[in-house]
Amino acid sequence: MRNICVLGSTGSIGVNTLDVVRRHPNLFSIKALTANSNVQLLAKQCAEFKPKLAVVGSELAARQLEEELALANLKVAVLFGPQALIAASTSEDVDTVMAAIVGAAGLMPTIEAARAGKRILLANKEALVMSGDLFMQAIKQGQAELLPIDSEHNAIYQSLPDANISNGGARGIYEQHGVKEILLTASGGPFRNKSLAELAMVTPDQACAHPNWVMGRKISVDSATMMNKGLEVIEAHYLFGVSPANIKVVIHPQSVIHSMVRYIDGSVIAQLGQPDMRTPIAYGLAWPNRIEAGVQELDFLAMKDLSFEAASFEQFPCVKLAYQALDAGGIMPCTLNAANEVAVQGFLNGTHQFTKISEIVERVLNQVEVIKADSLETVLFADTQARNLAQQVIEGF
Ligand code: NAD
Ligand code: MG
């Protein structure tokens, strides 16, 4: 029996996680659920899964949740705020943490869970992008297990030799085992065929209408700018210790091949499946076993074709910016991520155009001096610094 904390249980990944858990009551027990503000859904989830602890973002949301739980006669402890997220993810009752909060807010509860030696199912790529080496060190120090949930990284994990990354992303170990490169597939998002002029005019709802995946709004915009793929290049580098030059992005619009590993002997190993996050979630929950996930089977006979294209840095400058930030190292990936979070929020709020997102990120990167990211304090400083700079860029438009 695995005892689970879901950080971000009301989001797209959180809801899919609970759907897999629901299918296996003999294997999984939910001990803690957290959400920012969706009290209604969290209360429903508490009624179904009966956790010991529920955490929300504010005192007001906590009072509302307590009222809902009292009406339903449920005994669930309710806490709120950033420290309470850490209490949930490091609780002695919990051995497995689904890290599915979106953005930098997920960093502290996830890294603390790593230090506490939990099994971490990592959906929240921003946490790893921000703190790279520190995050992987925390996994090693805490003797935690790290399983990637991001579909591409889960595919790579399944395609690597003797998949075990809990050694802290040891540099070059996969290259020593004959891995030549990682081929990170990308759908290209909803705007793959749009001109630069058309891109300037797209709306938040168009950006969030992904052709293959249903996801939260922030990652949907990241998919449309392809910053998502940029963040995933950085994520792959830290997870697998493969050098950036050996991580290639390939556009594959059908999202059937979730990523591939090329070996020096000419073999390429890929993982295929429906674009349904319950597959990687079930893999992480049950690892090293396999369980039923409620996912429709791939029907090869109904598949028309699988196609591949090069990713254009001109159309998707965010991918190039991510490689640059990774090459620069230190706090630059954290800076990229924070500037992007502010830029995406601005676009979703209608403050600026879609094409300004990459411009904001680029201008922030150009203003920041590279320093080592050798402590969490430095990472949090870099995050705040980049947010302030991004805000200034937006105010100057
Ligand atoms: P979402 O917006 O649907 O859900 C986010 C969750 O985080 C919600 O439960 C929300 O309450 C919580 N949250 C938001 N801000 C918070 C804060 N400040 N403090 C505490 N909790 C907060 O997002 P999602 O699509 O489920 O994505 C979650 C993470 O998983 C992201 O990092 C995303 O990049 C990653 N991911 C998602 C998918 C997908 O298919 N949705 C695929 C791969 C990776
Ligand atoms: Mg992904």
Coordinates of C-alpha atoms and ligand atoms in Angstrom, one line a residue:
M1 CA 0.0 0.0 0.0
R2 CA 1.4 3.4 -1.0
N3 CA 0.4 6.4 1.1
I4 CA 0.1 9.4 -1.1
C5 CA 0.1 13.2 -0.9
V6 CA -1.1 15.0 -4.0
L7 CA 0.2 18.6 -4.2
G8 CA -2.1 20.4 -6.6
S9 CA -5.0 17.8 -6.4
T10 CA -7.5 20.1 -8.1
G11 CA -5.4 20.7 -11.3
S12 CA -5.3 18.7 -14.5
I13 CA -2.5 16.3 -13.2
G14 CA -4.1 16.1 -9.7
V15 CA -7.5 15.1 -11.0
N16 CA -5.9 12.5 -13.3
T17 CA -3.8 11.1 -10.4
L18 CA -6.9 10.7 -8.3
D19 CA -8.6 8.9 -11.3
V20 CA -5.8 6.3 -11.3
V21 CA -5.8 6.0 -7.5
R22 CA -9.6 5.5 -7.6
R23 CA -9.1 2.4 -9.7
H24 CA -6.8 0.7 -7.2
P25 CA -8.1 1.1 -3.7
N26 CA -6.1 -1.9 -2.6
L27 CA -2.8 -0.3 -3.7
F28 CA -3.1 3.4 -2.8
S29 CA -4.4 5.4 0.1
I30 CA -4.6 9.2 -0.1
K31 CA -3.2 10.9 3.1
A32 CA -3.0 14.5 2.1
L33 CA -4.5 16.7 -0.6
T34 CA -3.6 20.3 -1.4
A35 CA -5.1 23.0 -3.7
N36 CA -4.8 26.8 -4.0
S37 CA -8.4 28.1 -4.1
N38 CA -10.8 25.5 -5.6
V39 CA -12.5 24.7 -2.3
Q40 CA -15.5 23.0 -3.9
L41 CA -13.5 20.4 -5.7
L42 CA -11.1 19.8 -2.9
A43 CA -14.1 19.2 -0.5
K44 CA -15.5 16.6 -3.0
Q45 CA -12.1 15.0 -3.2
C46 CA -11.9 14.9 0.6
A47 CA -15.3 13.2 0.8
E48 CA -14.2 10.5 -1.7
F49 CA -10.6 9.9 -0.6
K50 CA -10.8 10.7 3.1
P51 CA -7.3 12.2 3.6
K52 CA -6.0 13.1 7.1
L53 CA -4.9 16.5 5.9
A54 CA -6.1 19.1 3.4
V55 CA -4.1 22.3 2.6
V56 CA -5.3 25.4 0.8
G57 CA -3.7 28.7 -0.2
S58 CA -5.3 31.2 2.2
E59 CA -7.0 31.5 5.6
L60 CA -10.3 32.4 3.9
A61 CA -10.2 29.2 1.7
A62 CA -9.3 27.2 4.9
R63 CA -12.4 28.5 6.7
Q64 CA -14.6 27.8 3.7
L65 CA -13.2 24.3 3.4
E66 CA -13.7 23.6 7.1
E67 CA -17.4 24.6 6.7
E68 CA -17.8 22.3 3.7
L69 CA -16.2 19.4 5.6
A70 CA -18.3 20.0 8.7
L71 CA -21.5 19.9 6.6
A72 CA -20.4 16.5 5.3
N73 CA -19.3 15.3 8.7
L74 CA -15.8 14.7 7.6
K75 CA -12.8 14.7 9.9
V76 CA -9.9 16.2 7.9
A77 CA -7.3 18.5 9.4
V78 CA -7.2 21.8 7.4
L79 CA -4.1 24.0 7.1
F80 CA -3.2 26.9 4.8
G81 CA -0.1 28.6 3.4
P82 CA 3.4 27.6 2.1
Q83 CA 4.6 25.9 5.4
A84 CA 1.4 23.8 5.4
L85 CA 2.3 22.5 1.9
I86 CA 5.7 21.3 3.4
A87 CA 3.9 19.7 6.3
A88 CA 1.7 17.8 3.9
S89 CA 4.6 16.6 1.6
T90 CA 6.9 15.6 4.4
S91 CA 4.3 14.1 6.7
E92 CA 5.2 10.7 8.3
D93 CA 1.9 9.4 7.0
V94 CA 3.1 9.9 3.5
D95 CA 5.6 7.9 1.4
T96 CA 4.7 9.1 -2.1
V97 CA 4.3 12.7 -3.2
M98 CA 2.7 13.7 -6.5
A99 CA 4.3 17.1 -7.2
A100 CA 1.6 18.7 -9.4
I101 CA 1.5 22.3 -8.3
V102 CA 2.1 24.6 -11.3
G103 CA 5.1 26.9 -11.2
A104 CA 7.6 28.0 -8.6
A105 CA 5.1 27.6 -5.8
G106 CA 5.8 23.9 -6.0
L107 CA 9.5 24.1 -5.3
M108 CA 9.7 24.1 -1.5
P109 CA 7.2 21.3 -0.7
T110 CA 8.8 19.2 -3.4
I111 CA 12.4 19.7 -2.5
E112 CA 11.6 19.1 1.2
A113 CA 9.8 15.9 0.3
A114 CA 13.0 14.8 -1.5
R115 CA 15.1 15.6 1.6
A116 CA 12.6 13.6 3.6
G117 CA 13.2 10.6 1.4
K118 CA 9.8 10.3 -0.2
R119 CA 9.0 8.8 -3.6
I120 CA 8.6 11.9 -5.8
L121 CA 6.4 11.8 -8.8
L122 CA 7.6 14.9 -10.6
A123 CA 5.0 16.7 -12.8
N124 CA 6.1 20.2 -11.6
K125 CA 8.9 20.7 -14.0
E126 CA 9.4 24.3 -12.9
A127 CA 10.7 23.1 -9.5
L128 CA 13.5 21.2 -11.2
V129 CA 14.3 23.9 -13.8
M130 CA 14.7 26.4 -11.0
S131 CA 17.0 24.5 -8.8
G132 CA 18.5 21.8 -11.0
D133 CA 21.6 20.5 -9.3
L134 CA 20.3 21.4 -5.8
F135 CA 17.1 19.4 -6.5
M136 CA 19.0 16.4 -7.7
Q137 CA 21.3 16.6 -4.6
A138 CA 18.3 16.7 -2.3
I139 CA 17.0 13.5 -4.0
K140 CA 20.4 11.8 -3.4
Q141 CA 20.8 13.1 0.2
G142 CA 17.3 12.1 1.2
Q143 CA 17.7 8.7 -0.6
A144 CA 14.4 9.6 -2.3
E145 CA 13.0 8.0 -5.4
L146 CA 12.4 10.3 -8.4
L147 CA 10.0 9.3 -11.2
P148 CA 9.4 11.7 -14.0
I149 CA 5.7 12.3 -14.8
D150 CA 6.1 14.8 -17.6
S151 CA 5.2 12.5 -20.5
E152 CA 8.4 13.0 -22.5
H153 CA 10.6 12.4 -19.5
N154 CA 8.6 9.4 -18.5
A155 CA 9.1 8.1 -22.0
I156 CA 12.8 8.7 -21.9
Y157 CA 13.0 7.0 -18.4
Q158 CA 11.3 4.0 -19.9
S159 CA 13.7 4.0 -22.9
L160 CA 16.9 4.4 -21.0
P161 CA 19.1 1.4 -19.8
D162 CA 18.4 0.3 -16.2
A163 CA 16.3 3.3 -15.5
N164 CA 17.3 4.7 -12.1
I165 CA 17.8 8.4 -11.7
S166 CA 17.8 8.5 -8.0
N167 CA 21.6 8.7 -8.0
G168 CA 21.2 12.4 -8.5
G169 CA 21.5 12.8 -12.2
A170 CA 25.1 11.7 -12.3
R171 CA 26.7 13.4 -15.2
G172 CA 27.4 11.2 -18.2
I173 CA 26.3 7.9 -16.7
Y174 CA 23.9 7.2 -19.5
E175 CA 26.4 8.3 -22.1
Q176 CA 28.8 5.7 -20.6
H177 CA 26.0 3.1 -21.3
G178 CA 25.9 3.8 -25.0
V179 CA 23.3 6.5 -25.0
K180 CA 24.0 8.9 -27.9
E181 CA 21.2 11.4 -27.6
I182 CA 17.8 12.1 -26.3
L183 CA 15.1 12.9 -28.9
L184 CA 12.5 15.0 -27.1
T185 CA 9.3 15.1 -29.1
A186 CA 7.0 18.1 -29.2
S187 CA 3.6 18.5 -30.7
G188 CA 4.4 22.0 -31.8
G189 CA 1.2 23.2 -30.0
P190 CA -1.8 25.0 -31.5
F191 CA 0.3 27.5 -33.5
R192 CA 2.7 25.3 -35.3
N193 CA 1.7 26.6 -38.8
K194 CA 1.0 30.2 -37.9
S195 CA 3.1 33.1 -39.3
L196 CA 4.8 35.5 -36.9
A197 CA 2.3 38.2 -37.9
E198 CA -0.6 35.8 -37.0
L199 CA 1.1 34.9 -33.7
A200 CA 1.0 38.5 -32.5
M201 CA -2.8 38.4 -32.7
V202 CA -3.7 35.1 -30.9
T203 CA -5.9 35.1 -27.8
P204 CA -5.4 33.3 -24.5
D205 CA -8.3 30.9 -25.3
Q206 CA -6.7 30.0 -28.7
A207 CA -3.4 29.5 -26.9
C208 CA -5.0 27.2 -24.4
A209 CA -6.8 25.0 -27.0
H210 CA -4.0 22.4 -27.4
P211 CA -4.6 20.0 -30.3
N212 CA -3.7 16.8 -28.4
W213 CA -3.6 17.4 -24.6
V214 CA -6.0 18.9 -22.1
M215 CA -3.9 20.7 -19.5
G216 CA -3.8 23.7 -17.1
R217 CA -3.7 27.2 -18.7
K218 CA -0.1 28.0 -17.8
I219 CA 1.4 24.9 -19.4
S220 CA -1.0 25.2 -22.3
V221 CA 0.5 28.7 -23.1
D222 CA 4.0 27.2 -22.6
S223 CA 3.1 24.6 -25.2
A224 CA 1.9 27.3 -27.6
T225 CA 5.2 29.3 -27.2
M226 CA 7.1 26.0 -27.0
M227 CA 8.7 27.3 -23.8
N228 CA 7.3 24.1 -22.5
K229 CA 9.8 22.2 -24.7
G230 CA 12.6 24.6 -23.6
L231 CA 11.8 23.9 -19.9
E232 CA 11.7 20.2 -20.8
V233 CA 15.2 20.3 -22.4
I234 CA 16.5 21.7 -19.1
E235 CA 14.4 19.2 -17.1
A236 CA 15.9 16.3 -19.2
H237 CA 19.5 17.6 -18.6
Y238 CA 19.1 17.6 -14.9
L239 CA 17.2 14.4 -14.6
F240 CA 19.4 12.3 -16.8
G241 CA 22.7 14.1 -16.7
V242 CA 22.9 14.2 -20.5
S243 CA 24.7 17.2 -22.0
P244 CA 22.5 19.9 -23.6
A245 CA 24.1 19.2 -27.0
N246 CA 22.8 15.6 -26.9
I247 CA 19.2 16.7 -26.2
K248 CA 17.4 17.4 -29.5
V249 CA 13.9 18.6 -30.0
V250 CA 11.8 17.0 -32.8
I251 CA 8.3 18.1 -33.8
H252 CA 5.9 15.2 -34.0
P253 CA 2.4 16.7 -34.3
Q254 CA 0.5 13.4 -33.5
S255 CA 1.9 13.1 -29.9
V256 CA 2.0 9.3 -30.2
I257 CA 5.7 8.9 -29.7
H258 CA 6.3 10.6 -26.3
S259 CA 10.1 10.7 -26.7
M260 CA 13.1 8.5 -27.8
V261 CA 16.6 7.5 -26.9
R262 CA 19.2 7.0 -29.6
Y263 CA 22.0 4.6 -28.9
I264 CA 25.5 4.4 -30.4
D265 CA 24.8 1.1 -32.1
G266 CA 22.1 2.6 -34.2
S267 CA 19.1 1.5 -32.1
V268 CA 16.4 4.1 -31.2
I269 CA 14.1 3.1 -28.3
A270 CA 10.8 5.0 -28.0
Q271 CA 7.7 4.9 -25.8
L272 CA 4.4 5.2 -27.5
G273 CA 0.9 5.8 -26.2
Q274 CA -2.2 7.8 -26.2
P275 CA -1.8 11.5 -25.2
D276 CA -3.2 10.7 -21.8
M277 CA -1.3 11.6 -18.6
R278 CA -2.8 8.7 -16.7
T279 CA -0.2 6.5 -18.4
P280 CA 2.9 8.2 -16.9
I281 CA 1.0 8.8 -13.7
A282 CA 0.2 5.1 -13.3
Y283 CA 3.8 4.2 -14.2
G284 CA 5.1 6.4 -11.4
L285 CA 2.6 5.3 -8.8
A286 CA 3.1 1.6 -9.4
W287 CA 6.8 1.6 -10.4
P288 CA 8.5 -0.9 -10.8
N289 CA 5.2 -2.7 -11.6
R290 CA 2.5 -1.8 -14.2
I291 CA -1.2 -1.2 -13.4
E292 CA -4.3 -0.5 -15.4
A293 CA -4.7 3.2 -15.9
G294 CA -8.1 3.6 -17.7
V295 CA -6.3 4.6 -20.9
Q296 CA -7.6 3.7 -24.3
E297 CA -5.3 1.3 -26.2
L298 CA -3.3 2.7 -29.1
D299 CA -4.9 1.4 -32.3
F300 CA -2.1 1.2 -34.9
L301 CA -4.5 0.3 -37.7
A302 CA -6.5 3.5 -37.1
M303 CA -3.4 5.6 -37.1
K304 CA -2.9 7.6 -40.3
D305 CA 0.8 8.6 -40.1
L306 CA 3.5 9.6 -37.8
S307 CA 5.4 12.6 -39.0
F308 CA 8.4 14.6 -37.9
E309 CA 9.7 18.1 -38.5
A310 CA 12.5 20.3 -37.3
A311 CA 11.6 22.9 -34.6
S312 CA 12.1 26.5 -35.8
F313 CA 13.9 28.7 -33.4
E314 CA 12.6 31.7 -35.4
Q315 CA 9.0 30.8 -34.9
F316 CA 9.6 29.5 -31.4
P317 CA 12.4 31.7 -29.9
C318 CA 11.6 30.4 -26.4
V319 CA 13.3 27.1 -27.2
K320 CA 16.5 28.9 -28.1
L321 CA 16.3 31.0 -25.0
A322 CA 16.0 27.8 -22.9
Y323 CA 19.1 26.3 -24.5
Q324 CA 21.0 29.6 -23.9
A325 CA 19.9 29.7 -20.2
L326 CA 21.0 26.1 -19.8
D327 CA 24.4 26.8 -21.4
A328 CA 24.9 29.9 -19.3
G329 CA 24.1 27.8 -16.2
G330 CA 23.9 29.0 -12.6
I331 CA 20.7 31.0 -11.9
M332 CA 19.9 31.4 -15.5
P333 CA 17.4 28.5 -15.9
C334 CA 15.6 29.9 -12.7
T335 CA 15.6 33.4 -14.2
L336 CA 14.2 32.0 -17.5
N337 CA 11.4 30.2 -15.6
A338 CA 10.4 33.1 -13.4
A339 CA 10.4 35.7 -16.2
N340 CA 8.3 33.2 -18.3
E341 CA 5.8 32.7 -15.4
V342 CA 5.3 36.5 -15.2
A343 CA 5.1 36.9 -19.0
V344 CA 2.6 34.1 -19.3
Q345 CA 0.4 35.5 -16.5
G346 CA 0.5 38.9 -18.3
F347 CA -0.6 37.3 -21.5
L348 CA -3.4 35.4 -19.9
N349 CA -4.6 38.6 -18.1
G350 CA -4.7 40.4 -21.5
T351 CA -1.8 42.8 -20.5
H352 CA 0.3 42.1 -23.6
Q353 CA 0.5 40.1 -26.8
F354 CA 1.5 36.5 -27.2
T355 CA 4.7 37.4 -29.0
K356 CA 5.8 39.6 -26.1
I357 CA 6.3 36.5 -23.9
S358 CA 9.6 35.6 -25.5
E359 CA 10.7 39.2 -25.7
I360 CA 10.1 39.7 -22.0
V361 CA 12.1 36.5 -21.2
E362 CA 14.9 37.5 -23.5
R363 CA 15.2 41.0 -22.0
V364 CA 15.2 39.7 -18.5
L365 CA 17.9 37.1 -19.3
N366 CA 20.0 39.9 -20.9
Q367 CA 19.9 42.0 -17.7
V368 CA 20.9 39.3 -15.2
E369 CA 24.4 38.5 -14.2
V370 CA 25.2 34.8 -14.1
I371 CA 26.0 33.6 -10.6
K372 CA 26.2 30.1 -9.2
A373 CA 22.9 28.6 -8.0
D374 CA 24.6 27.0 -4.9
S375 CA 21.9 27.5 -2.3
L376 CA 18.1 27.6 -2.2
E377 CA 18.4 31.2 -0.9
T378 CA 20.2 32.2 -4.1
V379 CA 17.6 30.4 -6.2
L380 CA 14.8 32.2 -4.4
F381 CA 16.6 35.5 -4.8
A382 CA 17.1 34.9 -8.6
D383 CA 13.4 34.0 -8.8
T384 CA 12.3 37.3 -7.2
Q385 CA 14.8 39.3 -9.1
A386 CA 13.6 37.9 -12.5
R387 CA 9.9 38.5 -11.5
N388 CA 10.7 42.2 -10.7
L389 CA 12.6 42.7 -13.9
A390 CA 9.9 41.0 -16.0
Q391 CA 7.3 43.3 -14.4
Q392 CA 9.5 46.3 -15.3
V393 CA 9.7 45.2 -18.9
I394 CA 5.9 44.8 -19.1
E395 CA 5.4 48.3 -17.5
G396 CA 7.7 49.7 -20.2
F397 CA 5.6 48.4 -23.1
Ligands
NAD1 P1 -3.3 23.2 -13.3 O1 -3.3 24.7 -13.4 O2 -4.4 22.4 -13.9 O3 -3.2 22.8 -11.7 C1 -2.3 23.4 -10.8 C2 -2.6 23.0 -9.4 O4 -1.7 23.7 -8.5 C3 -4.0 23.2 -8.9 O5 -4.4 22.2 -8.0 C4 -3.8 24.5 -8.1 O6 -4.7 24.7 -7.0 C5 -2.4 24.4 -7.5 N1 -1.7 25.7 -7.3 C6 -1.6 26.7 -8.2 N2 -0.9 27.7 -7.7 C7 -0.6 27.4 -6.4 C8 0.0 28.0 -5.4 N3 0.5 29.3 -5.5 N4 0.1 27.4 -4.2 C9 -0.3 26.1 -4.0 N5 -1.0 25.5 -5.0 C10 -1.1 26.1 -6.2 O7 -1.9 22.7 -13.8 P2 -1.5 21.2 -14.4 O8 -1.8 21.3 -15.9 O9 -2.1 20.2 -13.6 O10 0.0 21.2 -14.3 C11 0.7 21.0 -13.0 C12 2.2 20.8 -13.2 O11 2.4 19.6 -14.0 C13 2.8 22.0 -14.0 O12 4.1 22.2 -13.5 C14 2.9 21.4 -15.4 O13 4.0 22.0 -16.1 C15 3.1 19.9 -15.1 N6 2.7 19.1 -16.2 C16 1.3 19.1 -16.6 C17 0.9 18.3 -17.6 C18 -0.5 18.2 -18.0 O14 -0.9 17.4 -18.9 N7 -1.4 18.9 -17.4 C19 1.8 17.5 -18.4 C20 3.2 17.6 -18.0 C21 3.6 18.4 -16.9
MG2 MG 5.7 17.3 -21.4

